[in-house]
Coordinates of C-alpha atoms and ligand atoms in Angstrom, one line a residue:
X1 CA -15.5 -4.8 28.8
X2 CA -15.7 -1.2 27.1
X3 CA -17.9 -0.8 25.0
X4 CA -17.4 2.7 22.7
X5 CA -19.3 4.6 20.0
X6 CA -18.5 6.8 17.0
X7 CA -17.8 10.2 17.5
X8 CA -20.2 13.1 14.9
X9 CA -20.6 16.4 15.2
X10 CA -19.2 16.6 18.4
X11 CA -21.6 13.8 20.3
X12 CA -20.3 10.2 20.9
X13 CA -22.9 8.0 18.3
X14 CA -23.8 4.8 19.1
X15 CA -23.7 2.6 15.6
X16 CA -27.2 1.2 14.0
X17 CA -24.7 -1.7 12.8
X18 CA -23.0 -4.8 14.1
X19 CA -20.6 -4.7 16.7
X20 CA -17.1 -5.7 16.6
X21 CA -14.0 -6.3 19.2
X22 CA -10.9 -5.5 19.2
X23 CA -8.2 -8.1 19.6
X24 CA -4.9 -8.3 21.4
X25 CA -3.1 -9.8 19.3
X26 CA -0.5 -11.5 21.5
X27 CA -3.1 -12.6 24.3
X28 CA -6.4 -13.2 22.1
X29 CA -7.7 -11.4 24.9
X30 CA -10.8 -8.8 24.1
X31 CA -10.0 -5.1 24.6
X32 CA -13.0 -3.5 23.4
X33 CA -16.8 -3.7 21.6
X34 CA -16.8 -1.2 19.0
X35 CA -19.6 -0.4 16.2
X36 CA -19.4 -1.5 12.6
X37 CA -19.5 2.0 10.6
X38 CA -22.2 1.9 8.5
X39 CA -23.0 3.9 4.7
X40 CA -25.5 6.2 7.0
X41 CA -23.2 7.0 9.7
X42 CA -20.4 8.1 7.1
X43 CA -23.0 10.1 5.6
X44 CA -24.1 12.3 8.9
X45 CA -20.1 12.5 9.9
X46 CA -19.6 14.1 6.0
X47 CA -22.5 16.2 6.3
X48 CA -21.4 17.2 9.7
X49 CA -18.0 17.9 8.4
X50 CA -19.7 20.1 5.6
X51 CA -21.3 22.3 8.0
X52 CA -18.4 22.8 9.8
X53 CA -16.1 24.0 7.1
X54 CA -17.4 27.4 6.8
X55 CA -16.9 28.6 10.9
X56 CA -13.8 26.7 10.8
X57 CA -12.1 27.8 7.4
X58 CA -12.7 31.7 8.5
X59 CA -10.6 31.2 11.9
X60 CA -6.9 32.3 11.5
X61 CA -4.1 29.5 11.0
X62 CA -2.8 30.7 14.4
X63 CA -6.1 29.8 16.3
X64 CA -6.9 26.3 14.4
X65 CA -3.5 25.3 15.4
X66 CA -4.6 25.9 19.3
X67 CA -6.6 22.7 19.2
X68 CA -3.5 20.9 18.2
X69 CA -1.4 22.1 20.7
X70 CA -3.8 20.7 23.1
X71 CA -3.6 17.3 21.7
X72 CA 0.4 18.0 21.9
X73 CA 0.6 18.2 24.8
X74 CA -1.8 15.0 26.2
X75 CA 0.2 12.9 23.8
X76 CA 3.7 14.0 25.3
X77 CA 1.8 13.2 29.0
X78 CA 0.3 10.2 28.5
X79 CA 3.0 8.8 26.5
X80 CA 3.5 5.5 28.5
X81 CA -0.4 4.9 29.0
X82 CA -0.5 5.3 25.0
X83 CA 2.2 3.5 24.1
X84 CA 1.1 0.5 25.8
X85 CA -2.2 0.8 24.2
X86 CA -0.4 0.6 20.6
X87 CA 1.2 -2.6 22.0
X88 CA -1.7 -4.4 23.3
X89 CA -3.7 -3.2 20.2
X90 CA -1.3 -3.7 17.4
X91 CA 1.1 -6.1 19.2
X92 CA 4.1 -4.2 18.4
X93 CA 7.1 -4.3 21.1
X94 CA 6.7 -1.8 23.7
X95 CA 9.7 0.7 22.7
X96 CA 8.3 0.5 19.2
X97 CA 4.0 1.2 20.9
X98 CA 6.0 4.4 22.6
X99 CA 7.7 5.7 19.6
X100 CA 4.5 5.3 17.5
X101 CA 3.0 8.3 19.8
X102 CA 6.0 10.3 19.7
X103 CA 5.8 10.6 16.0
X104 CA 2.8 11.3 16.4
X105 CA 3.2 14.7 18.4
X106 CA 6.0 15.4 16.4
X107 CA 3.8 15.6 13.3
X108 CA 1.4 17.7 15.3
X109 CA 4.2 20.0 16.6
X110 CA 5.1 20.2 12.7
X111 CA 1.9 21.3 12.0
X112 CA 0.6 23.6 15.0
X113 CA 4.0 24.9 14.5
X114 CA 4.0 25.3 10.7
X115 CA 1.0 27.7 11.4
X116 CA 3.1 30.5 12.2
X117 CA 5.0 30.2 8.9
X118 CA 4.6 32.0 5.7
X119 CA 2.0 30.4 3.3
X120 CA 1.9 30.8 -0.2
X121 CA 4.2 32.5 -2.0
X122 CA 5.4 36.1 -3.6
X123 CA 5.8 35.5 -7.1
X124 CA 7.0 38.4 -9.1
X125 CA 5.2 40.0 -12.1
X126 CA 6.4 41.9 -15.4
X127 CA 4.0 44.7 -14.5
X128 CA 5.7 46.3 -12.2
X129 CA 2.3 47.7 -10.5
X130 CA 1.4 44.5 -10.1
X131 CA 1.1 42.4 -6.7
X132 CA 1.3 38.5 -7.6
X133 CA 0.8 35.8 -5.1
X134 CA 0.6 32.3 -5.0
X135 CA -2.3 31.4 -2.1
X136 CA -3.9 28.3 -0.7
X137 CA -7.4 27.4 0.1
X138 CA -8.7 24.4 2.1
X139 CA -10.5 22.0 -0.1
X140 CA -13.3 21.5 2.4
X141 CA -14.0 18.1 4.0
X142 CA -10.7 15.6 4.2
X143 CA -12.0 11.7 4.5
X144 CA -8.9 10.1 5.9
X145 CA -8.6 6.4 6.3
X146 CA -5.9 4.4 8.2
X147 CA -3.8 1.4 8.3
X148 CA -3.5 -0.4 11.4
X149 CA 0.6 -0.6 12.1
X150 CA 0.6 3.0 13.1
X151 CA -2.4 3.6 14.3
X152 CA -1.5 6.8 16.2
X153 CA 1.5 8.5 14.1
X154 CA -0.2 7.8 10.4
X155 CA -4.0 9.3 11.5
X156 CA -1.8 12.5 12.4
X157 CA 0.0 12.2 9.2
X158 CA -3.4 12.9 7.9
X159 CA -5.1 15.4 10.0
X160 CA -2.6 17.6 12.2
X161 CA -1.8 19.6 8.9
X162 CA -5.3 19.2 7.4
X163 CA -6.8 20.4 9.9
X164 CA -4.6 23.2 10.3
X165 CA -5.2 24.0 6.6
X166 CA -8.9 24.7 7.7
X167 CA -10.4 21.5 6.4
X168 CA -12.7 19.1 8.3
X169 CA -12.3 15.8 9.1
X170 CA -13.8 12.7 8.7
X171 CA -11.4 9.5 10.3
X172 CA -11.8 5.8 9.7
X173 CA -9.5 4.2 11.6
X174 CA -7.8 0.8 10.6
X175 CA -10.6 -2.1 12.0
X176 CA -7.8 -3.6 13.7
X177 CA -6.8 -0.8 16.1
X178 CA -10.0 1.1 17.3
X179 CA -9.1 2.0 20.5
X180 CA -6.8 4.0 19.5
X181 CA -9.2 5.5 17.3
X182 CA -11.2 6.0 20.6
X183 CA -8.4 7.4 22.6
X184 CA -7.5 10.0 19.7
X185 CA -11.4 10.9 19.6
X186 CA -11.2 11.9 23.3
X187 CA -8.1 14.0 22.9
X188 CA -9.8 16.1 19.9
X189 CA -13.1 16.0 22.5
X190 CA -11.1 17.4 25.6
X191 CA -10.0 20.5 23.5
X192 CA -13.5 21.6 22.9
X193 CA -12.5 22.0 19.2
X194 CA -16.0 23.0 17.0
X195 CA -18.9 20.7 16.5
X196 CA -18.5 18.7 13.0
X197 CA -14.2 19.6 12.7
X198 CA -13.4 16.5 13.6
X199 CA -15.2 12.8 12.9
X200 CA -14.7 9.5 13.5
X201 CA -16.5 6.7 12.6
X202 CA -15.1 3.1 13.3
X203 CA -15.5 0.3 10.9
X204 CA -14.4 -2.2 8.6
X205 CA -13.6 -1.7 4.6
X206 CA -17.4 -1.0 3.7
X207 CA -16.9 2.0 5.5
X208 CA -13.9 3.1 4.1
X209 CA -15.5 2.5 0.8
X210 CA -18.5 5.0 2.0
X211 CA -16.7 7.4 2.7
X212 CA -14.1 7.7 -0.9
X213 CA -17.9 7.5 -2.3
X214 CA -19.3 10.2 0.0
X215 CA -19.0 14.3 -0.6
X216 CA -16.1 14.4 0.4
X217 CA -13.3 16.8 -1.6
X218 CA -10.1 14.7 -0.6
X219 CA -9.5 11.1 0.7
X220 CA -6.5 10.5 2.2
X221 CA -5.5 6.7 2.0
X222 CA -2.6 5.0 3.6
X223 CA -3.0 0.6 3.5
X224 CA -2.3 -2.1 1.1
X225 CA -1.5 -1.1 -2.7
X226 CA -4.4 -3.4 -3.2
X227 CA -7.2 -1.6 -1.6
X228 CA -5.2 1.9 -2.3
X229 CA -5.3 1.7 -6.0
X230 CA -9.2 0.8 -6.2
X231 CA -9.1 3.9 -4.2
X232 CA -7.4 5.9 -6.6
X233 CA -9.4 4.6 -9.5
X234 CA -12.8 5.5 -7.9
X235 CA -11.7 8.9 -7.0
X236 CA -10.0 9.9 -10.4
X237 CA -14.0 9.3 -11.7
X238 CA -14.9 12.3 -10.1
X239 CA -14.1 15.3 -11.3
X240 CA -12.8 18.0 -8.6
X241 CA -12.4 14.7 -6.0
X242 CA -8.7 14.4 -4.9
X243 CA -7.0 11.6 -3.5
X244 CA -3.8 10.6 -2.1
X245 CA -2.4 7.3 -1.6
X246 CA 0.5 5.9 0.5
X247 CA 0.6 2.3 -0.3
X248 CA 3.1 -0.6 0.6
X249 CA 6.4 -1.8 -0.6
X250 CA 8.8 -4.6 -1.4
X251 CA 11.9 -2.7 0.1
X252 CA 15.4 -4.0 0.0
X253 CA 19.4 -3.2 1.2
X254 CA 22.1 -3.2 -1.0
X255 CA 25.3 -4.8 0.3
X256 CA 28.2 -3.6 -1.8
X257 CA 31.9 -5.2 -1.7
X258 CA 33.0 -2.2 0.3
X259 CA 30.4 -2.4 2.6
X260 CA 31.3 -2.0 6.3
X261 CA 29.8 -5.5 7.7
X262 CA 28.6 -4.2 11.0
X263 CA 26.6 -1.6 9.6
X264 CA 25.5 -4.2 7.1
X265 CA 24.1 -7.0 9.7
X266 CA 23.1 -4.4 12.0
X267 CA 21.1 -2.5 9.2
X268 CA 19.6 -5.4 7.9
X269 CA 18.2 -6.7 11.2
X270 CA 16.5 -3.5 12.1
X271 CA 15.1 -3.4 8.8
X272 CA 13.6 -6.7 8.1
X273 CA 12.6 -7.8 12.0
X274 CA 11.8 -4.2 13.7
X275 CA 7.9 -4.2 14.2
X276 CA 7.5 -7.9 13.1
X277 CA 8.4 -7.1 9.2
X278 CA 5.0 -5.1 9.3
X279 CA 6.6 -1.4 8.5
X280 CA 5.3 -0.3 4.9
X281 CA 9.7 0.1 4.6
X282 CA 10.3 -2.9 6.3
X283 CA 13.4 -4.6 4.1
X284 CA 12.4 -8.2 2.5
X285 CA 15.4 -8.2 0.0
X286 CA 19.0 -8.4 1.1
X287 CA 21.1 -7.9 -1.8
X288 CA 24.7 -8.7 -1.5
X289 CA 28.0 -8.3 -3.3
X290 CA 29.9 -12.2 -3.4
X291 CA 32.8 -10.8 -2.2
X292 CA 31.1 -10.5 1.4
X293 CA 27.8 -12.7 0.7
X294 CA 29.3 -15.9 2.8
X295 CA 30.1 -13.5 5.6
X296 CA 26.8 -11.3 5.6
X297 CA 24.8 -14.5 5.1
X298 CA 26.7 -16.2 8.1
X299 CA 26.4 -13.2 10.6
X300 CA 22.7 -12.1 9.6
X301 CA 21.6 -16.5 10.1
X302 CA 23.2 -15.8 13.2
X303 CA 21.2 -12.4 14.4
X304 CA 18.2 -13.8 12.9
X305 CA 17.9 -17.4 14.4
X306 CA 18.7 -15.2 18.0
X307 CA 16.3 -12.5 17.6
X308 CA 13.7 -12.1 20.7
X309 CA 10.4 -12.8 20.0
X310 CA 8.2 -12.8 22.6
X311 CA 5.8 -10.2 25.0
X312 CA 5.6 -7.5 23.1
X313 CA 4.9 -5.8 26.5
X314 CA 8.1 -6.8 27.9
X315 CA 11.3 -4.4 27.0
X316 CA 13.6 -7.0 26.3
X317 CA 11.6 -8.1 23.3
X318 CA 12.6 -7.4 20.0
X319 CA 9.8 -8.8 17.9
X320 CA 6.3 -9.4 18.8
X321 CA 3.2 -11.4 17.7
X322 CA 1.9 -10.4 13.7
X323 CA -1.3 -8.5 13.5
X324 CA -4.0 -11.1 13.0
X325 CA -4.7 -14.4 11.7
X326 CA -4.4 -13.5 8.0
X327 CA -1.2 -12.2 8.5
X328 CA 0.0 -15.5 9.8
X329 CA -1.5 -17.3 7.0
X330 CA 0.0 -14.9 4.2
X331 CA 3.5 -15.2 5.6
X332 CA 3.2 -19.0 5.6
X333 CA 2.0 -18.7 2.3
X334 CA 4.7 -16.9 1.1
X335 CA 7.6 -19.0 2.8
X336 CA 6.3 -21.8 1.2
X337 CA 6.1 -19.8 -2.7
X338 CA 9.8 -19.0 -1.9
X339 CA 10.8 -22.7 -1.3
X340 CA 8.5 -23.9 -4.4
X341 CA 10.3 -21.3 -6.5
X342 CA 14.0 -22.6 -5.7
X343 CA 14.6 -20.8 -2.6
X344 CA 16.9 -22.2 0.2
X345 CA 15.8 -21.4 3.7
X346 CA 18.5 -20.4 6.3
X347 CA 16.2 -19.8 8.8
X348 CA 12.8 -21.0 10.1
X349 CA 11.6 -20.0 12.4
X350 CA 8.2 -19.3 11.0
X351 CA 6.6 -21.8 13.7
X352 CA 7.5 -20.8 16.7
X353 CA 8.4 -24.0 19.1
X354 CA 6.1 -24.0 22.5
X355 CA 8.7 -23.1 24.8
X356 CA 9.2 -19.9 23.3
X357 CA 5.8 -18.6 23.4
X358 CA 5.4 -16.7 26.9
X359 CA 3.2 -18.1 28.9
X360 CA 0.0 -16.5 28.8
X361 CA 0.0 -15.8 25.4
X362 CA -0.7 -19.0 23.2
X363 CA -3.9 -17.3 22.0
X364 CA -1.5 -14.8 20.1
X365 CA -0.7 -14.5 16.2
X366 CA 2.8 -15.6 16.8
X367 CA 5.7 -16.4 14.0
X368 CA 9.2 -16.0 14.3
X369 CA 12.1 -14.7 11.0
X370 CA 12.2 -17.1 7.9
X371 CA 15.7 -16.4 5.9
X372 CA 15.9 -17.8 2.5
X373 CA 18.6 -17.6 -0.1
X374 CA 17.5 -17.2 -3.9
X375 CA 19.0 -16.9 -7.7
X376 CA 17.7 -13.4 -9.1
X377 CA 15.1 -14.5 -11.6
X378 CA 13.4 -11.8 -12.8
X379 CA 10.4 -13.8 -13.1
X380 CA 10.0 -14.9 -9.0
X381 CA 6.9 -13.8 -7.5
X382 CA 8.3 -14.1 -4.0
X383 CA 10.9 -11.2 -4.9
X384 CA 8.1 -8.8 -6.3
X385 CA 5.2 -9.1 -4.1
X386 CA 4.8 -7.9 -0.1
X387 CA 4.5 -10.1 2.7
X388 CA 4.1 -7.6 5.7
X389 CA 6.4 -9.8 7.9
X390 CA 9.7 -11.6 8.7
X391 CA 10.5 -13.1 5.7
X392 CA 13.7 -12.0 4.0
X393 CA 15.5 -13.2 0.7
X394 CA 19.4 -13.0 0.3
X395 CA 20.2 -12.5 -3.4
X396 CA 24.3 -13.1 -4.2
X397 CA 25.2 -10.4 -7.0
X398 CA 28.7 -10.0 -9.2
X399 CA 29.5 -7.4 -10.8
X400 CA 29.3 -3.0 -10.0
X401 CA 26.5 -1.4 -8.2
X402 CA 24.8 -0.7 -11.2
X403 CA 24.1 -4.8 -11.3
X404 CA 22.6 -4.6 -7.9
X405 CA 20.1 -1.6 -8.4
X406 CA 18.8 -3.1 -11.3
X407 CA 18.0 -6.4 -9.2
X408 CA 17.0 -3.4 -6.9
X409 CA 14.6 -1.9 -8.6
X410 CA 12.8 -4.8 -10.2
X411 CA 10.0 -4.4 -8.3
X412 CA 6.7 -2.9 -9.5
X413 CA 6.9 -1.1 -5.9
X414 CA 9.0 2.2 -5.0
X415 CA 9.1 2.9 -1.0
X416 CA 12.3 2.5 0.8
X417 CA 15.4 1.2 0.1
X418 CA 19.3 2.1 1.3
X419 CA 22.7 0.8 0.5
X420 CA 25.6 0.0 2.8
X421 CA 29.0 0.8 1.3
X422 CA 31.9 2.9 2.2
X423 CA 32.7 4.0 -1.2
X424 CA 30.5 7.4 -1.9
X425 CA 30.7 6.7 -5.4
X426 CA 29.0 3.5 -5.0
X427 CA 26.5 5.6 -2.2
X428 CA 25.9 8.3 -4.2
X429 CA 25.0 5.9 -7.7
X430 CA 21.9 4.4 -5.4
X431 CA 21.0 7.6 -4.2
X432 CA 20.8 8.6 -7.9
X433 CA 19.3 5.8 -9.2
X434 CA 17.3 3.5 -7.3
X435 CA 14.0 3.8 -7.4
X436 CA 12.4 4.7 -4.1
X437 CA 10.8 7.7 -2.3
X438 CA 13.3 7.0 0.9
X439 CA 16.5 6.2 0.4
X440 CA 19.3 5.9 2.7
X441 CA 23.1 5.5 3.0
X442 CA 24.4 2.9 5.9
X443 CA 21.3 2.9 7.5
X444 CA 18.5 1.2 7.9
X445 CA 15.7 1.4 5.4
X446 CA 13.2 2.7 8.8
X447 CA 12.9 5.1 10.8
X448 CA 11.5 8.3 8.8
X449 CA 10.8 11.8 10.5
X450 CA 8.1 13.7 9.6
X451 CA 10.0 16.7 8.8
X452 CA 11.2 14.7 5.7
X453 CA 9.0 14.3 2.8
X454 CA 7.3 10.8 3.3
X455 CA 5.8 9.0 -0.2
X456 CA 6.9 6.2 -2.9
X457 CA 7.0 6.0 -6.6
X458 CA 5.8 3.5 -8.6
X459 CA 2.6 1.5 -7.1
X460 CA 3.7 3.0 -3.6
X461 CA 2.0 6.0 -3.7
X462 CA 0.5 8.7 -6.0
X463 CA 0.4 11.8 -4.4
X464 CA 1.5 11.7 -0.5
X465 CA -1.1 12.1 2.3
X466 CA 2.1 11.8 4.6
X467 CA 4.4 14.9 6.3
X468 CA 4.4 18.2 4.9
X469 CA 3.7 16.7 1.3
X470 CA 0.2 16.6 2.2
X471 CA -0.8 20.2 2.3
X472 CA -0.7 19.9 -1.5
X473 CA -3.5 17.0 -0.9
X474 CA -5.4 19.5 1.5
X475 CA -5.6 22.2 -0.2
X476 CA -6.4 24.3 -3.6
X477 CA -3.8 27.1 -5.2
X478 CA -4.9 30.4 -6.2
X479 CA -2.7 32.7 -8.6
X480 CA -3.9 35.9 -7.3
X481 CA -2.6 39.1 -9.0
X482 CA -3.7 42.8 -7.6
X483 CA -3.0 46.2 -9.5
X484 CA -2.0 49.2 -7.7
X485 CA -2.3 51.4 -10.8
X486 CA -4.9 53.1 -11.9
X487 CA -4.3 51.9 -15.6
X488 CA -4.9 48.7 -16.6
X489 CA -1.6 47.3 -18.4
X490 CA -1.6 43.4 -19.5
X491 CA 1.6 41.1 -19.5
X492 CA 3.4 39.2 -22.7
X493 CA 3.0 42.8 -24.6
X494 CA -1.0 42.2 -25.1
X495 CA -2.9 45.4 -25.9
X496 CA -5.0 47.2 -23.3
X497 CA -6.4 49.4 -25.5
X498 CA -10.7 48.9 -26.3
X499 CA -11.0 49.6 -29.9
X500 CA -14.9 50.7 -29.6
X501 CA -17.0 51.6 -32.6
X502 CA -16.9 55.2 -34.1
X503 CA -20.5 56.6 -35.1
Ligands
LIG1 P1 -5.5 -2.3 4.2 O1 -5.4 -1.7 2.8 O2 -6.1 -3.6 4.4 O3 -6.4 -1.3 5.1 C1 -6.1 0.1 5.2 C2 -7.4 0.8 5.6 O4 -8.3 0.7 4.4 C3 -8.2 0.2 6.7 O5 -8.8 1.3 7.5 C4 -9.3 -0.6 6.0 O6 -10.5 -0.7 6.8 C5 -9.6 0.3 4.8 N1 -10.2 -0.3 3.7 C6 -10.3 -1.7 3.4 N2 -11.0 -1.9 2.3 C7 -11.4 -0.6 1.8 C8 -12.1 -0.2 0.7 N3 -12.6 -1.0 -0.2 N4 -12.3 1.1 0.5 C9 -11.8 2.0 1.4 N5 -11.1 1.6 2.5 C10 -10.9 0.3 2.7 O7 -4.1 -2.2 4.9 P2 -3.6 -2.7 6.3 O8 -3.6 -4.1 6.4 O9 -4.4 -2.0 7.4 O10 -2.1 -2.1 6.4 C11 -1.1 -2.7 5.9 C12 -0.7 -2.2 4.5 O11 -0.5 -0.7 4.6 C13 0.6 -2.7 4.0 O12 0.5 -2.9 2.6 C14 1.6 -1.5 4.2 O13 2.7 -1.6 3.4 C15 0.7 -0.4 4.0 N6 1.2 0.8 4.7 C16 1.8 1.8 3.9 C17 2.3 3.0 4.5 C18 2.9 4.1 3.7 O14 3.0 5.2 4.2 N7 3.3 3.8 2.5 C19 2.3 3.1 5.9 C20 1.8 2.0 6.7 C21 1.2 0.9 6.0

């Protein structure tokens, strides 16, 4: 079995810690001995990174983006090799392990590509001899840390455009998925890009923690709202610090009466099974107008009791095994909160039975969709509060869309949501109203690009370390004014004049 190291200042580390493995979480089956980051090692790969800045901030946009297109170009060639890494790392179905790594050269074809666009702006001034600009500065070192369901796409969320911004980079890849850490290590290692630009040191929580509390300018954070906003807290101590968070969700569809109820089903399906129910937009709400609820309800029961779970390897799958072992236990948890608070399940398939288990695998994390139907209550936990998996409510509403984004957005989250309707008055209300950072209209709630701006409201996210949004994270503005006169002549009216003295 491999064994890898940390990657600082351009040398492959090995750790002074513990060693941990990587787990396939469909097979139990060991893919890898990695180290267990520790407060030192976070500490060289900062100072590393701080050395760095200074070559790296003076080359041009147009050269800093080189390095990317490098990596570019090994993710579009070895997309099958990485997409079946995702898979076995992450246990996500193999279509889903493939389209992970293409959005993860899209966000670096964003950014390499975004270097050859105007920066800044031209902002004009009342003193006509003035020049006035609006410019951007790197911050300096960018501490980035990672959650484990994409663990190719998100880390170039973070860094493509950081990078390009002429910060360095220190990476702290989700504990769950360090291989692909690894792999991503090698790319930035084949492109010869400078000692100390890029870091990574593997790791658990303690060395995420190290590194918000390290000298670094910006942390980028995308995880649990839990862990995010203790994040946030720490870095809003320190002045000059900034930090971003991307953060979970509690996501939901809105089914109007003039919904069309193939988009509906099919909508809903994608939204609350795709990628196990562990997508930060993954839907666990379906709320539905009576006037089709006994229809929805019957068709989705029907999708949901069918849907393939199984080898997440194998492209007939739809579904594959949850992350690890305390993602099995939360989702258990929460089925049973739902039933304790008055829910009535539709569909269980939470255990799976033997026979559908593929051989092979019976060391995997395996649960299948659990469908409940509930009364709104304002007060239900199991309505407010993230599960990260398969388990979906279906709330009845009466009454005009207005009823059902209220029920919408009573949630103290703010990610992803959409509506299913053929009435644009209805569509456009929720696009209006509900409160989310993605919304969409008779689609699934999935399935961003990174083109589009990528963040949530509420306690989704402050700031957004996510798509073109994050070169606000990444960077500083400077208002910078020349005069091309010889005079000196002031804006608002003030007075140039220096009243000096007389003898
Ligand atoms: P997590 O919060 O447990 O871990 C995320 C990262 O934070 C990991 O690298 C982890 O090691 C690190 N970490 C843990 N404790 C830390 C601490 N005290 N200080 C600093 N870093 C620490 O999240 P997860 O289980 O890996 O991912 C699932 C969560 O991520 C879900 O809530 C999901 O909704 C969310 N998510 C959000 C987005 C988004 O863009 N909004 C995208 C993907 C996932």
């Amino acid at each position: 079995m491999a064994e890898y190291e940390h990657y600082i200042d351009g040398e492959w580390v090995a750790g002074d810690g513990e060693d941990f493995e990587s787990v396939n979480p469909a097979t139990g089956e060991t893919l890898g001995t990695f180290p267990r980051g520790t407060e030192a090692e976070v500490e060289r790969a900062v100072a590393a990174a701080t050395e760095a800045f200074e070559e790296w901030r003076g080359l041009s946009y147009i050269d800093r983006a080189e390095y990317l297109w490098e990596i570019y170009h090994e993710l579009r060639e070895r997309h099958q090799e990485l997409g079946e890494i995702v898979t076995k790392e992450c246990g996500k179905e193999i279509s889903e392990g493939k389209a992970d790594v293409t959005e993860a050269w899209h966000m670096v074809e964003w950014a390499a590509g975004n270097a050859r666009h105007p920066h800044g702006d031209i902002v004009p001034s009342e003193i006509a001899a003035k020049d006035a600009y609006m410019r951007r500065k790197p911050r300096g070192v960018v501490g980035c840390i990672t959650p484990w369901n994409f663990p190719v796409a998100i880390p170039f969320w973070h860094m493509a455009v950081t990078l390009v911004e002429g910060n360095t980079v220190v990476w702290k890849p989700a504990e769950q998925t360090p291989w692909c850490g690894q792999v991503i290590a090698e790319m930035f290692d084949d492109t010869g890009i400078p000692d100390g630009v890029f870091n990574l040191v593997q790791g658990y929580g303690e060395a995420g923690a190290a590194l918000v509390d390290s000298d670094v300018d910006t942390v980028l954070f995308t995880g649990s709202a839990e862990v995010g906003h203790s994040v946030n807290q720490q870095v809003a101590e320190v002045p000059d610090k900034n930090v971003s968070c991307e953060m979970g969700g509690k996501n939901a569809i809105v089914i109007t009466e003039e919904a069309d109820l193939d988009v509906a089903v099919h909508a809903a399906v994608m939204s609350s099974f795709k990628t196990t129910g562990q997508r930060c937009v993954s839907s666990e709400r379906l709320i539905v107008h009576t006037d089709v609820y006994d229809e929805f309800k019957e068709r989705f029961v029907d999708l949901a009791e069918r849907v393939a779970v199984g080898d997440p390897l194998d492209p007939e799958t739809f579904m594959g095994p949850v992350a690890d072992e305390s993602q099995v236990e939360k989702f258990h948890r929460y089925n049973d909160l739902a039933q304790t608070e008055g829910g009535t399940v539709l569909v269980d398939r939470a255990e799976l039975d033997e026979g559908e288990i593929p051989d092979g695998h019976e060391d995997g994390h395996w649960v299948g969709p659990f469908v409940y139907e509930i009364d709104y209550d304002p007060e239900l936990r199991c309505l407010k509060e993230e599960v990260f998996g398969p388990h979906v409510a279906l709330v009845e509403y009466d009454g005009d869309v207005d009823r059902a984004i209220e029920i919408h957005n009573d949630v103290p989250y703010g990610l992803a949501g959409a509506i299913v309707s053929e009435d644009y008055r209805q569509i456009n209300r929720y696009r209006d109203r509900g409160e989310v950072g993605l919304a969409y209209g008779n689609l699934p709630c999935i399935g961003a690009e990174v083109q589009l701006p990528f963040g949530g409201v509420k306690k989704s996210g402050v700031g957004a370390p996510a798509a073109r949004e994050v070169i606000e994270a990444v960077t500083t503005r400077t208002a910078w004014t020349l005069n091309n006169a010889k005079d000196i002549v002031m804006a608002q009216g003030l007075s140039a004049d220096i009243t000096t003295q007389q003898d």
